[in-house]
Short mmCIF file of C-alpha atoms in Angstrom, two decimals:
data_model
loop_
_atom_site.label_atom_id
_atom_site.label_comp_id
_atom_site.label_asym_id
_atom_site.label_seq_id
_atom_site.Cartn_x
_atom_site.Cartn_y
_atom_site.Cartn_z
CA UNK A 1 0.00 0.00 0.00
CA UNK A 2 1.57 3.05 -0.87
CA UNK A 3 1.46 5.77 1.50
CA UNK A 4 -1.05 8.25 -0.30
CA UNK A 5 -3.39 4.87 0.01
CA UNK A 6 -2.28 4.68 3.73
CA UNK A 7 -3.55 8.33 4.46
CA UNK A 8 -6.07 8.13 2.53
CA UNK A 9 -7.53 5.08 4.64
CA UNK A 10 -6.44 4.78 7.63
CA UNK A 11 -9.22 7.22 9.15
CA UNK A 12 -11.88 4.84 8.31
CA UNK A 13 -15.11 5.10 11.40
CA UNK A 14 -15.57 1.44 11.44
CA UNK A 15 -12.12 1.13 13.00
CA UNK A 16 -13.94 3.32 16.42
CA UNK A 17 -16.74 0.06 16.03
CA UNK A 18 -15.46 -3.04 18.10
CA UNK A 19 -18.00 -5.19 16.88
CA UNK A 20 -17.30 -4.74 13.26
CA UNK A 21 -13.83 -5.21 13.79
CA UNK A 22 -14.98 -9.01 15.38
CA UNK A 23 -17.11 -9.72 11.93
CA UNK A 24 -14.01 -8.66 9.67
CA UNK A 25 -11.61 -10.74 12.01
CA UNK A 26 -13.82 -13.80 11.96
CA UNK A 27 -13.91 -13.53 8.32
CA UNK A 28 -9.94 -13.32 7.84
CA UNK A 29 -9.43 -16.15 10.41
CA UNK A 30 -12.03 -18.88 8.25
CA UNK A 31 -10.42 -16.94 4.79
CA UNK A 32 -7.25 -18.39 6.17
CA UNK A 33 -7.46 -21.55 7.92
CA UNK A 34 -9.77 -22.80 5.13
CA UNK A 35 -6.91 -24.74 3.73
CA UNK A 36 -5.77 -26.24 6.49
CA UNK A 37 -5.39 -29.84 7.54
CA UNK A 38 -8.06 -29.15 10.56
CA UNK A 39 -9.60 -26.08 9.84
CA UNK A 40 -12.19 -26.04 12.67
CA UNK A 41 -9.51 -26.67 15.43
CA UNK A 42 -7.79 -23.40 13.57
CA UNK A 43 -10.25 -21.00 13.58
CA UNK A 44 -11.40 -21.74 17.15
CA UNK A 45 -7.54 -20.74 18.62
CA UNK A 46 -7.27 -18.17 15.97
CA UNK A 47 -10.60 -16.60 17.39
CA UNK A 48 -9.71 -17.46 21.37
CA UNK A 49 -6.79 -15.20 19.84
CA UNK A 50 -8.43 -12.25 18.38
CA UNK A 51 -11.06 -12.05 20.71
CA UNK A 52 -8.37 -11.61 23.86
CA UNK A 53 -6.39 -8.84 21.77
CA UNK A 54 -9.42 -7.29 21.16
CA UNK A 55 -10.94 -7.03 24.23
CA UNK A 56 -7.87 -6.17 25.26
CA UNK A 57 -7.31 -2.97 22.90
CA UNK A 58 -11.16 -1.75 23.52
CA UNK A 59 -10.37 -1.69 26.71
CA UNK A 60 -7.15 0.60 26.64
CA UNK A 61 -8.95 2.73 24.19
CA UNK A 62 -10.91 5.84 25.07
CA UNK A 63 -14.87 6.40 23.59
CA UNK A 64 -14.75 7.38 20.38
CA UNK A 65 -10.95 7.04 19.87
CA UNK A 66 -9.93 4.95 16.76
CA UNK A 67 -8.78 1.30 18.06
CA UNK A 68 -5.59 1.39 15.46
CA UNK A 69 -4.46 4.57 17.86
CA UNK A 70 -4.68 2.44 21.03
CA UNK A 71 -2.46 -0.04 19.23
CA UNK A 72 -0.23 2.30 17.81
CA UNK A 73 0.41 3.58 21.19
CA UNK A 74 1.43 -0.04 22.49
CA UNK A 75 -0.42 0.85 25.78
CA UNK A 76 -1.39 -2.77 27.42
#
């Protein structure tokens, strides 16, 4: 991504919406453990996974305040 593209996008609101971060996770994690030798057993870690970092991040975050901020601080 060049970094017009990155400026361009990286404001987007439904990175301030936890829950549609979740969907768009869940979708990456099946997207890539569809080709796996035990897919199900995949996606459930990868989600046990993305669903700690995430509450995680909300957490650290303030209302209203982009989630890629939070993690771009590094704040636990």
């Amino acid at each position: 991504m060049t970094a017009e593209a990155t400026r361009r996008n990286s404001c987007r609101p439904w990175i301030k919406d936890v829950d549609h971060v979740r969907r768009r996770t869940g979708r990456a994690i099946w997207d890539a453990a569809e080709g796996l030798p035990d897919p199900l057993a995949a996606i459930e870690a990868a989600r046990r996974l993305a669903e700690e970092l995430l509450d995680r991040l909300a957490r650290g975050v303030a209302a209203g305040e982009h989630l890629a901020t939070g993690l771009a601080r590094g704040d636990d």
